[in-house]
mmCIF file of C-alpha atoms in Angstrom:
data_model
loop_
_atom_site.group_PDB
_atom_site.id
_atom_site.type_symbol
_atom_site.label_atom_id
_atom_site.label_comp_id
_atom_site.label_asym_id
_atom_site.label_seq_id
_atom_site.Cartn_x
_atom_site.Cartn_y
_atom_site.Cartn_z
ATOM 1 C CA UNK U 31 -18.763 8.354 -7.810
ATOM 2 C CA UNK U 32 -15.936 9.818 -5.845
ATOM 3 C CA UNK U 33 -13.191 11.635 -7.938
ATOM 4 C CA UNK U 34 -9.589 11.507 -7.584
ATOM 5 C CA UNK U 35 -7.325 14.433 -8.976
ATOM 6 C CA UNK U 36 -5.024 13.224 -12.152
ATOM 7 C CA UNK U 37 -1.938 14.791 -10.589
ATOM 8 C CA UNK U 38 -2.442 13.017 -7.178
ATOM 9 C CA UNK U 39 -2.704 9.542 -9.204
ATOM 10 C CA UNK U 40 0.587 10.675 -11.055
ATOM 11 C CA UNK U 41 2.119 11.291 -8.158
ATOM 12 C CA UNK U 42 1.229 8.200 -7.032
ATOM 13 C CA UNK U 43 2.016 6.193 -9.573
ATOM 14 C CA UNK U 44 5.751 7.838 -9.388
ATOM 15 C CA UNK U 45 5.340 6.232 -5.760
ATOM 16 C CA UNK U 46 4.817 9.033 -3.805
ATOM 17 C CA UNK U 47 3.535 7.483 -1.272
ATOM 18 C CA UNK U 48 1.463 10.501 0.306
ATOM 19 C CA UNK U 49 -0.589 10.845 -2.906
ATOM 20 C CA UNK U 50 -1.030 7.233 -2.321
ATOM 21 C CA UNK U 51 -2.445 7.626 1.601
ATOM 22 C CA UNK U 52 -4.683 10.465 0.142
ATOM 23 C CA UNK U 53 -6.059 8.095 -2.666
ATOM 24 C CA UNK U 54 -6.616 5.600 0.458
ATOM 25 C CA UNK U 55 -7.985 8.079 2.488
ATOM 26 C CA UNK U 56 -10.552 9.288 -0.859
ATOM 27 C CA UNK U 57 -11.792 5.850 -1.195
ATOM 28 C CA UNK U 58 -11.528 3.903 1.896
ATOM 29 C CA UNK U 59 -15.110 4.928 3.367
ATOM 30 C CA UNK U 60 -16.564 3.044 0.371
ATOM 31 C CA UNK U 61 -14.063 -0.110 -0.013
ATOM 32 C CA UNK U 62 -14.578 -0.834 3.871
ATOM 33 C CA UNK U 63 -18.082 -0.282 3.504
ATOM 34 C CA UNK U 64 -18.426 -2.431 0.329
ATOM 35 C CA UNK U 65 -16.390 -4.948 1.847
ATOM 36 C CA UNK U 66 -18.029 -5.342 5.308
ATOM 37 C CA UNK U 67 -21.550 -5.545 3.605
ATOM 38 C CA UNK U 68 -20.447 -8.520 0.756
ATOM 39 C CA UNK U 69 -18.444 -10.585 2.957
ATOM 40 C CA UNK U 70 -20.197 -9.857 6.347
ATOM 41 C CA UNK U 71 -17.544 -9.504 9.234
ATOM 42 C CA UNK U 72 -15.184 -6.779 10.338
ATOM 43 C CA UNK U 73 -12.203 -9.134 10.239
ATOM 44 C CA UNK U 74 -12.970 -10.849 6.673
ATOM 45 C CA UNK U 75 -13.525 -7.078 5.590
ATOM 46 C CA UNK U 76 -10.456 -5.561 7.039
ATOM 47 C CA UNK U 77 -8.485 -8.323 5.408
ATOM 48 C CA UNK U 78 -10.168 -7.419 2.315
ATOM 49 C CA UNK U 79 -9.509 -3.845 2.780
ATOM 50 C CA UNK U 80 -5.967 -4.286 3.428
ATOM 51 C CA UNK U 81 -5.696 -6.449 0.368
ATOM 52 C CA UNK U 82 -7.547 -3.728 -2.290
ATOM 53 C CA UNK U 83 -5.413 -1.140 -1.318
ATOM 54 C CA UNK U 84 -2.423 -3.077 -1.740
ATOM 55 C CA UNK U 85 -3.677 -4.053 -5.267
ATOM 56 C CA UNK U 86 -4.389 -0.365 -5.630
ATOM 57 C CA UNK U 87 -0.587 -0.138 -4.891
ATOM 58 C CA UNK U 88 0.863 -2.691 -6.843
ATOM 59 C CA UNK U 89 -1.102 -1.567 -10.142
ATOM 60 C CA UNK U 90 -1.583 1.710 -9.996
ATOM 61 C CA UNK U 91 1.194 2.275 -12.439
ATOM 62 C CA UNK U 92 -0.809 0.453 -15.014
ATOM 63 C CA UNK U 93 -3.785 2.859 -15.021
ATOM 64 C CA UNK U 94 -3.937 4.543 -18.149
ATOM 65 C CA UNK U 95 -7.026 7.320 -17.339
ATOM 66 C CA UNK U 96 -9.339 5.380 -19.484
ATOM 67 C CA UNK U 97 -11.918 5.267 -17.150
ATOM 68 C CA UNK U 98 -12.175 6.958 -14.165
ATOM 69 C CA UNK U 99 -9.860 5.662 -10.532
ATOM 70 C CA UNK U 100 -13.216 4.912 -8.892
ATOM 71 C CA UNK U 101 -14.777 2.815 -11.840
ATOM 72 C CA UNK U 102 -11.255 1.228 -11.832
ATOM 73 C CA UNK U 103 -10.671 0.586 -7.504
ATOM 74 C CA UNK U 104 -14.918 -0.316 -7.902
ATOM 75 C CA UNK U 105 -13.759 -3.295 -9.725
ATOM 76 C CA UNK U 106 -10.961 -4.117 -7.754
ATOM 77 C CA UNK U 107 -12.648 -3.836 -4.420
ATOM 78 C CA UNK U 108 -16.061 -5.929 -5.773
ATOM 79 C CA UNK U 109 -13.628 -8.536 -7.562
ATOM 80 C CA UNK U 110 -11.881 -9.209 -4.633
ATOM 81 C CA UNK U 111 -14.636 -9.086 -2.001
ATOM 82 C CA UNK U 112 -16.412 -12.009 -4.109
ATOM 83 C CA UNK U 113 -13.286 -14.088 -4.553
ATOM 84 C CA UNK U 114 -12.980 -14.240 -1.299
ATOM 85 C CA UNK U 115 -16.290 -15.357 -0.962
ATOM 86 C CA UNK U 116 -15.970 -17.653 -2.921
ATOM 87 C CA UNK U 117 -12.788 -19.073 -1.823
ATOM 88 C CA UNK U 118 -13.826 -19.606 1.598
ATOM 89 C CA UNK U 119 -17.002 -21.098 0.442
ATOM 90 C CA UNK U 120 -14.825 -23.771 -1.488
ATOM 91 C CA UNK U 121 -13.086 -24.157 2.001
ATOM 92 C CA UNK U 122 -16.157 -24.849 3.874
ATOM 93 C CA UNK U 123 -18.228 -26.016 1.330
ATOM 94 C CA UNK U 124 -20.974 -23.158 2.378
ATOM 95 C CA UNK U 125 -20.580 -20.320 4.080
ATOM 96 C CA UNK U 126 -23.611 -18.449 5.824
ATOM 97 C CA UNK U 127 -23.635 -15.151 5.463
ATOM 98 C CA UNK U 128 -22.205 -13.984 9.318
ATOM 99 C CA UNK U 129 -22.788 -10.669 10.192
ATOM 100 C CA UNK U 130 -21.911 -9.715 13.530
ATOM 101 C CA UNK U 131 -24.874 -7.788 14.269
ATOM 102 C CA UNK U 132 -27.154 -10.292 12.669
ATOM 103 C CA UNK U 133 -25.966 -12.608 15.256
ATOM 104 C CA UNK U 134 -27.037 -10.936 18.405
ATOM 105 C CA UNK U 135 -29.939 -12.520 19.831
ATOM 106 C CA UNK U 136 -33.302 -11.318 18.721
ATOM 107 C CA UNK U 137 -35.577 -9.123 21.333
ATOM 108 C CA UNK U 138 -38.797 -7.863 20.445
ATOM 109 C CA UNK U 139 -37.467 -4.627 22.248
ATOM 110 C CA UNK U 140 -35.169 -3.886 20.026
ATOM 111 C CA UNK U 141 -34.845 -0.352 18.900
ATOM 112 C CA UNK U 142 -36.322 -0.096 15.205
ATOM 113 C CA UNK U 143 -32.781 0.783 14.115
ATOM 114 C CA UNK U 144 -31.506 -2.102 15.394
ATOM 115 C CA UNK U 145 -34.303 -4.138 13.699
ATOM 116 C CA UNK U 146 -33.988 -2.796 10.271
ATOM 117 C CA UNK U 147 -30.161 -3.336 10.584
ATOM 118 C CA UNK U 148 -30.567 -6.866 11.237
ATOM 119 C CA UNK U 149 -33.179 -7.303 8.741
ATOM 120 C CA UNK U 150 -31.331 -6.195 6.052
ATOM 121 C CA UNK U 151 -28.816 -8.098 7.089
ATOM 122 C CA UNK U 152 -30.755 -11.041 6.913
ATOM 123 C CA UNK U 153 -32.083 -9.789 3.558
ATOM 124 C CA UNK U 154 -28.137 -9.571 1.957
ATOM 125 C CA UNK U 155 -27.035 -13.032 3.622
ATOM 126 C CA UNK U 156 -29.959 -14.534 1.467
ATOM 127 C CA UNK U 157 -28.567 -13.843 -1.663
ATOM 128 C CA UNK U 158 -25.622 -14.982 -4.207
ATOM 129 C CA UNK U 159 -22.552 -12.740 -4.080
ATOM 130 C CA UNK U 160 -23.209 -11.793 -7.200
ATOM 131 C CA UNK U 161 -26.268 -10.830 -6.880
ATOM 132 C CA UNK U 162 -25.458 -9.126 -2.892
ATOM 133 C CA UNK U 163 -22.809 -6.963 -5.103
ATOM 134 C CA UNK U 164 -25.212 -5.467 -7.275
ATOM 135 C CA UNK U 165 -27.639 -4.824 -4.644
ATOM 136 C CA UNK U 166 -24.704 -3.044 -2.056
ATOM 137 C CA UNK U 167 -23.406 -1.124 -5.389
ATOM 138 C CA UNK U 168 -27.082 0.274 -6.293
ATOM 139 C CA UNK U 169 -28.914 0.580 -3.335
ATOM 140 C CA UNK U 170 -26.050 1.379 -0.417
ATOM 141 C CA UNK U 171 -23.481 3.168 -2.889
ATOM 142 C CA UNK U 172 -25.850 4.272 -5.375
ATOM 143 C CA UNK U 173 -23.949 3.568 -8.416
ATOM 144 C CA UNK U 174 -26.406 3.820 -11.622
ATOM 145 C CA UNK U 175 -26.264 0.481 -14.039
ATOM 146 C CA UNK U 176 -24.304 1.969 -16.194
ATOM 147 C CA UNK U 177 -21.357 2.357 -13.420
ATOM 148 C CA UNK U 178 -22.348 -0.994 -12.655
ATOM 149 C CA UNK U 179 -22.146 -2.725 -15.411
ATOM 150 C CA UNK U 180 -18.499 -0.945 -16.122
ATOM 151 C CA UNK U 181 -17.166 -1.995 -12.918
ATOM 152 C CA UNK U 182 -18.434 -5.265 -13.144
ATOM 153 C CA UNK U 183 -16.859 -5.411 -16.779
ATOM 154 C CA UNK U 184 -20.564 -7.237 -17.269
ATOM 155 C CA UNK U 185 -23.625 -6.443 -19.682
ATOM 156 C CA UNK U 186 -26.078 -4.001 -18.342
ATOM 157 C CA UNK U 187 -28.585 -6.724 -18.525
ATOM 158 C CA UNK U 188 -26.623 -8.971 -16.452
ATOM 159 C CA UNK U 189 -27.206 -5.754 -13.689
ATOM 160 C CA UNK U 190 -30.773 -5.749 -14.205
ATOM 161 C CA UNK U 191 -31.528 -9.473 -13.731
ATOM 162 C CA UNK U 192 -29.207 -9.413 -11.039
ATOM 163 C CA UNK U 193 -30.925 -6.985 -9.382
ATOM 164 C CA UNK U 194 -34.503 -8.553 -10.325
ATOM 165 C CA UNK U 195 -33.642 -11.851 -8.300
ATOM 166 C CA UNK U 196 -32.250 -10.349 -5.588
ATOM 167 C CA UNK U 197 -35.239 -8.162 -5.049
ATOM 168 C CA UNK U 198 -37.420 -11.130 -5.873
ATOM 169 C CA UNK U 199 -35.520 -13.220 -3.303
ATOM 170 C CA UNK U 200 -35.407 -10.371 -0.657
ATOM 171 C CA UNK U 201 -39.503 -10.142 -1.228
ATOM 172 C CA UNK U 202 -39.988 -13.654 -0.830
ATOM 173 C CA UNK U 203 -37.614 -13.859 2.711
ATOM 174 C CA UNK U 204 -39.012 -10.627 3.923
ATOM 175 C CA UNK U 205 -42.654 -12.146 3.518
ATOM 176 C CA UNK U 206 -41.404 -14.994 5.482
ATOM 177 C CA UNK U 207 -39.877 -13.057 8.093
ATOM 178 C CA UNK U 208 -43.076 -10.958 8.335
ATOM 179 C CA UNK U 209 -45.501 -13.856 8.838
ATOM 180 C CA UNK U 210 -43.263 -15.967 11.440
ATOM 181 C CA UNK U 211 -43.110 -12.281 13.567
ATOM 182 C CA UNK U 212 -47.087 -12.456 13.286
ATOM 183 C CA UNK U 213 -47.388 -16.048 14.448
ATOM 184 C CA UNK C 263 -48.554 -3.223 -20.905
ATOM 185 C CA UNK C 264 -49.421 -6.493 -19.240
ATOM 186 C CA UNK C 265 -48.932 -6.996 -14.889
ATOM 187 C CA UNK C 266 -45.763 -8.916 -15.768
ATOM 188 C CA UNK C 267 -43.940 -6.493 -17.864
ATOM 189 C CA UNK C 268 -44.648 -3.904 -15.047
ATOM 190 C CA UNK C 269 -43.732 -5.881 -12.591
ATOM 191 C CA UNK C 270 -40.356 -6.311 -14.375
ATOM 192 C CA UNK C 271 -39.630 -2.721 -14.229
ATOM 193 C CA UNK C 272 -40.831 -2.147 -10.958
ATOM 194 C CA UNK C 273 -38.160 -4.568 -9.989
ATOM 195 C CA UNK C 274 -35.706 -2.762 -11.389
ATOM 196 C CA UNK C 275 -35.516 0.273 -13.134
ATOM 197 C CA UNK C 276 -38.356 1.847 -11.762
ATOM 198 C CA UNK C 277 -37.144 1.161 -8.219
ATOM 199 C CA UNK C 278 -34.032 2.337 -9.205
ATOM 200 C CA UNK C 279 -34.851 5.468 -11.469
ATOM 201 C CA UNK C 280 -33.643 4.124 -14.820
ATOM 202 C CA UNK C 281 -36.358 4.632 -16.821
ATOM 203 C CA UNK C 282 -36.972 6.796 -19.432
ATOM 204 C CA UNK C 283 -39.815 10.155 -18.852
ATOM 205 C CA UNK C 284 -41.560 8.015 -21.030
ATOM 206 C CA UNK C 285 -42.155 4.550 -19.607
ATOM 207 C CA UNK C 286 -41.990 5.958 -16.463
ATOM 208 C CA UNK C 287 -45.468 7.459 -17.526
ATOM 209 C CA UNK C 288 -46.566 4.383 -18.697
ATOM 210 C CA UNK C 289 -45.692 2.770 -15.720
ATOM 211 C CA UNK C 290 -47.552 5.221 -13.488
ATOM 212 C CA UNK C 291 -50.748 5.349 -15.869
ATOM 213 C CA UNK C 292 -50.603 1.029 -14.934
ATOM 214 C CA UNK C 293 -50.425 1.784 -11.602
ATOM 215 C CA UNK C 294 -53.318 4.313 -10.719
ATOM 216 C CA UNK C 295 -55.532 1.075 -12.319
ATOM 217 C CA UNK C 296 -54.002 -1.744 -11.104
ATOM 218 C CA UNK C 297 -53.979 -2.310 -7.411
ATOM 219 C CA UNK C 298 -51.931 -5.418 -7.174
ATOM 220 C CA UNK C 299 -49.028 -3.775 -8.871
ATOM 221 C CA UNK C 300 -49.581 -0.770 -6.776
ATOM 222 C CA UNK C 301 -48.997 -2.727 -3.751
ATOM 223 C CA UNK C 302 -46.036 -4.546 -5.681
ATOM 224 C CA UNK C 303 -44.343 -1.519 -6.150
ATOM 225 C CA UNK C 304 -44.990 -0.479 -2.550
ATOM 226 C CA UNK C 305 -43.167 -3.505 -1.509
ATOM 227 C CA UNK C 306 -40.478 -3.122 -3.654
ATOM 228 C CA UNK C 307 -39.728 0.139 -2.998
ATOM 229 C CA UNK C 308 -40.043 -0.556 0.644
ATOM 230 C CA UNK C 309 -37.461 -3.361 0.432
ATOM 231 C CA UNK C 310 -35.070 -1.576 -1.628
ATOM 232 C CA UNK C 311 -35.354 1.213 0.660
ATOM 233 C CA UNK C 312 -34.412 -0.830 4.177
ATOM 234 C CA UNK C 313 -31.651 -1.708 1.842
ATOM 235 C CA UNK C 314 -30.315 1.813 0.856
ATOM 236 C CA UNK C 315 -30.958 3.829 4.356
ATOM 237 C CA UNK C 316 -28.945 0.858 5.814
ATOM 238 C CA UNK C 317 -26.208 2.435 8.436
ATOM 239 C CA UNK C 318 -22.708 2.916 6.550
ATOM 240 C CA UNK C 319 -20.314 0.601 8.675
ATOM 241 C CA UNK C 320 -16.835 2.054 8.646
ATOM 242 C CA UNK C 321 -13.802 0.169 9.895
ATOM 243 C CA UNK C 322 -10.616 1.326 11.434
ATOM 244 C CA UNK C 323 -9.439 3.285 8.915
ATOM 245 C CA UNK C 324 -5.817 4.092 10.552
ATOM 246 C CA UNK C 325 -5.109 1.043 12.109
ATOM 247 C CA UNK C 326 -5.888 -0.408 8.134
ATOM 248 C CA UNK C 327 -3.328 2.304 6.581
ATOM 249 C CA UNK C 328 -0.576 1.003 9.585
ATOM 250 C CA UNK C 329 -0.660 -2.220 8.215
ATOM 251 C CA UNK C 330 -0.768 -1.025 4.442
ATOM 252 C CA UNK C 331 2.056 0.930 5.523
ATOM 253 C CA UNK C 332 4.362 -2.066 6.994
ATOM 254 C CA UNK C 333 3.881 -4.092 4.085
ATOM 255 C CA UNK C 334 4.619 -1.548 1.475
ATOM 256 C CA UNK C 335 8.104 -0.563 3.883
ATOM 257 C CA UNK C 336 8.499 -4.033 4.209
ATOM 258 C CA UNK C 337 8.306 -4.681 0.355
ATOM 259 C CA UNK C 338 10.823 -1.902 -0.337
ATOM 260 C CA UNK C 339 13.497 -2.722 2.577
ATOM 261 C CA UNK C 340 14.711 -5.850 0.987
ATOM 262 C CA UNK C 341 15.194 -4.187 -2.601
ATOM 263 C CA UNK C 342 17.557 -0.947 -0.708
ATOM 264 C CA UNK C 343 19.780 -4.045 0.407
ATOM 265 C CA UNK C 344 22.704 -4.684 -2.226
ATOM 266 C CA UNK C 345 23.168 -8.333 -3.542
ATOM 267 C CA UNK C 346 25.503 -8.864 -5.738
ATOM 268 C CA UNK C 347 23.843 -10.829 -9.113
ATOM 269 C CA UNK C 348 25.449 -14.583 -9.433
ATOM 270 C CA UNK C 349 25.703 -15.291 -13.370
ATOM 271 C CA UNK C 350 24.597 -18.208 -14.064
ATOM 272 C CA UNK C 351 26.495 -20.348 -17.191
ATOM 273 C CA UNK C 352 24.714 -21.944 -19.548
ATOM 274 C CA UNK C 353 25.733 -25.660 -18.110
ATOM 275 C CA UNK C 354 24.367 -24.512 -14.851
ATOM 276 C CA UNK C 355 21.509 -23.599 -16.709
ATOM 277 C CA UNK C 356 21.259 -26.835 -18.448
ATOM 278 C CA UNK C 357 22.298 -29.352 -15.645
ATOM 279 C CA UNK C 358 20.122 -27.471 -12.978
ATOM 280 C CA UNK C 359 17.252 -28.191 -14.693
ATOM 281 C CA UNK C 360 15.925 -31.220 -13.968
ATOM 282 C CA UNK C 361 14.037 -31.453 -17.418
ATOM 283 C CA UNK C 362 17.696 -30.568 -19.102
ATOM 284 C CA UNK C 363 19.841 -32.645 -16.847
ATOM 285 C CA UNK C 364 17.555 -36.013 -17.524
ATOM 286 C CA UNK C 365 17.176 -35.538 -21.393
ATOM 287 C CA UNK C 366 21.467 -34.846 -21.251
ATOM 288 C CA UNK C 367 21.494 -38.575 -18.959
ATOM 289 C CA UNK C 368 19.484 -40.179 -21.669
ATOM 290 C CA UNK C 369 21.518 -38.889 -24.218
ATOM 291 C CA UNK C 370 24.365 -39.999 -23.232
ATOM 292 C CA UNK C 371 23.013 -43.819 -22.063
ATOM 293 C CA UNK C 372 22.345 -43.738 -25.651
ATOM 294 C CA UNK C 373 25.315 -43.075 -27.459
ATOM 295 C CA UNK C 374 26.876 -45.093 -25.092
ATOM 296 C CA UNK C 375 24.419 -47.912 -25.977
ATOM 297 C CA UNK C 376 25.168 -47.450 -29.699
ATOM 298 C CA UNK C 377 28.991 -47.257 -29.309
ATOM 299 C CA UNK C 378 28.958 -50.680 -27.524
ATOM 300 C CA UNK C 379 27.024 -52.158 -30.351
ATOM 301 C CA UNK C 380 28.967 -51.006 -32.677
ATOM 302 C CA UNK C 381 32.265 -51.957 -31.373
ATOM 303 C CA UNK C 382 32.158 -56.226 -32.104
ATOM 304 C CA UNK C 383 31.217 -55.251 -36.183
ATOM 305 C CA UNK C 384 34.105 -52.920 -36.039
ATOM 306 C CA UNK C 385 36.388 -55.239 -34.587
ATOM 307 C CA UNK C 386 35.660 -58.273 -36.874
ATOM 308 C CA UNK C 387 36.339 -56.067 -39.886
ATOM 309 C CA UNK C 388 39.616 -55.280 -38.621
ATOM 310 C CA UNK C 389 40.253 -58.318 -37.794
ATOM 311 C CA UNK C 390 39.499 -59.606 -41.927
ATOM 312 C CA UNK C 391 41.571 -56.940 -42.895
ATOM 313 C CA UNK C 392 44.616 -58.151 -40.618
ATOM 314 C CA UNK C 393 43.939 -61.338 -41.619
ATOM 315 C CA UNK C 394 44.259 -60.442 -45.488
ATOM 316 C CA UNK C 395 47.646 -58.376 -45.160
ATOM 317 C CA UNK C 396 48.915 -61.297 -43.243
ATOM 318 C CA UNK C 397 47.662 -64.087 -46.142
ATOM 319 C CA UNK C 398 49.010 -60.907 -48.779
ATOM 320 C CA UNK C 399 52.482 -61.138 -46.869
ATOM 321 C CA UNK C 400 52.134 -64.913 -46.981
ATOM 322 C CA UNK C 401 51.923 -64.926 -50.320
ATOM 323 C CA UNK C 402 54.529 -62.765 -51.341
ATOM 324 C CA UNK C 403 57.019 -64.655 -49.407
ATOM 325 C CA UNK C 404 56.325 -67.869 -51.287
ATOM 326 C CA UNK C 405 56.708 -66.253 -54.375
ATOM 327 C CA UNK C 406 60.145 -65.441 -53.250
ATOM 328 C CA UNK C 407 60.907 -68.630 -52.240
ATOM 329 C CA UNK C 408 59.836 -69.895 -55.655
ATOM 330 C CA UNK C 409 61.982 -67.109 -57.397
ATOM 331 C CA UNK C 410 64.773 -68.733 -55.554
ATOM 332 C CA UNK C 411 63.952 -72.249 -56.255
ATOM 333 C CA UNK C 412 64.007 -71.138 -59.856
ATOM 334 C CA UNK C 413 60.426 -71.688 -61.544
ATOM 335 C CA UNK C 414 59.952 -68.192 -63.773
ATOM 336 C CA UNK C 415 57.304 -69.545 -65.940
ATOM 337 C CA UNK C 416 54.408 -69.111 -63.312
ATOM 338 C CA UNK C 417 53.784 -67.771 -59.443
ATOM 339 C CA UNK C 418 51.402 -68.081 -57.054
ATOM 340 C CA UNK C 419 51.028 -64.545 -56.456
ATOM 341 C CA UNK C 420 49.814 -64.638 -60.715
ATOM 342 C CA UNK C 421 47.994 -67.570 -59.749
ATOM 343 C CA UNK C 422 46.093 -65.479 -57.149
ATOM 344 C CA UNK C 423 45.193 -62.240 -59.420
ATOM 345 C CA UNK C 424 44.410 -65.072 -62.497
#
């Protein structure tokens, strides 16, 4: 987990808004990143970005240094990447999982890169976003269960069945994807 | 341990390096006799792995901290501009509530309502009360008129309280 200096989030709670810009600057690699692979689309993840940080903002002055900033903006960032999730799929009823690179038209000469980028893709759009939060915390950001479950504000159990279906569901649409390439 | 219970971990925590020294042994002993969980766990890990050696996708961070920027200045601009505080009374406070204003209308329909009905009882005792000074007055000037005519012995007005 990335760590944040107490007398930066001080200042920034006193407003100072350059402590603020460095706290952005300390943690927007992951938020983007977080956001982009739960939600699926630069735009939707931008707004999303935009939206945590002004959170960040807003209630920074409410931190009391009972947990550490990242545990803290981890919750933020996940809780607000999966209500907006699930807001828009309220809008529309269901909402595929749209990733831009996902979309591009499938070659067999694509560079293996390229392939495993669109296959994991594929993989993440198949689940819950629940369950697609878990698996982008553990496996891309490599929080342990433990950070999980804390920035979840959920049971560590709840983690580990979370991340049991996904993988099970991942198996079972990799095997699929496998078998219609062989055919 | 049974394939299932394995297979549990292996879909978790020993993907993931949770386990304990301990049943990560046990896990291991399973697998160098079990080939179906052997490939399981190949699968797993090869899954998980696509998964975490996925490219990190990084948006424009500057252009994002722009816009952060313009809506934090924009939050604080309107607050540097003075505006002098109306006080609001407490009967604007009342009547400019629409919850306050309607129960005050009722209230008042009411009382009117019950002033109204009141009014014809109040008026008919009145009107007994004028009507028994005027008999009272009546009275007393026939008793005069007797007094005058001369009969002592007895009165009308003693006739009345008899």
């Amino acid at each position: 987990m990335v760590k944040v200096a107490d007398e930066i989030i001080t200042k920034a709670q006193q407003g100072d808004l350059r402590a603020f810009e460095e706290i952005y600057k300390t943690f927007f690699g992951y938020v983007s990143n977080v956001a982009f692979r739960i939600v699926g689309g630069t735009e939707d993840a931008e707004e999303i970005t935009q939206d945590v940080f002004m959170k960040i903002y807003h209630h920074l002055k409410d931190f009391k240094f009972q947990s550490s900033l990242s545990t803290w903006v981890y919750r933020i960032m996940v809780n607000s990447a999966l209500n907006y999730v699930k807001k828009e799929a309220q809008k529309k009823r269901n909402v595929p999982y749209i990733d831009e690179l996902s979309s591009q038209p499938q070659e067999p000469s694509l560079a293996n890169r390229e392939y495993q980028e669109k296959l994991v893709n594929e993989l993440l759009g198949a689940l819950n976003p629940d369950q697609r939060a878990v698996i982008v915390l553990r496996s891309i950001e490599g929080l342990s269960y433990e950070e999980i479950a804390q920035s979840l504000q959920i049971p560590l159990n709840t983690v580990r069945s979370r991340i049991k279906r996904a993988r099970e569901t991942m198996l079972a649409l990799k095997k699929e994807v496998i078998q219609s390439e062989l055919q | 341990m049974n394939c299932n219970n394995i297979k549990e971990w292996i879909l978790t925590d020993y993907t993931d390096n949770e386990l304990t020294a301990d049943k990560r042994r046990l896990v291991e002993m399973h697998l160098k006799d079990c080939l179906a969980c052997r490939n399981f766990s190949l699968s797993v890990k090869e899954t998980a792995g696509a998964v975490t050696n996925i490219q990190r996708v990084s948006l424009d961070q500057e252009k994002i901290w722009q816009q952060i920027r313009t809506e934090i200045d924009q939050e604080k601009s309107p607050s540097l501009i003075y505006k002098p505080r109306h006080r609001v009374s407490i009967w604007e406070k009342i009547f400019l509530r629409p919850a306050y204003a309607g129960a005050g209308m009722a209230l008042v329909v009411l009382l009117t309502i019950f002033y109204f009905h009141r009014l014809p009882g109040k008026m008919a005792k009145q009107q007994e009360k004028v009507e028994d000074i005027q008999y009272l007055s009546d009275v007393v000037k026939d008793l005069a008129l007797d007094e005058s005519e001369g009969d002592s012995s007895s009165s009308s007005l003693e006739e009345y309280f008899l």
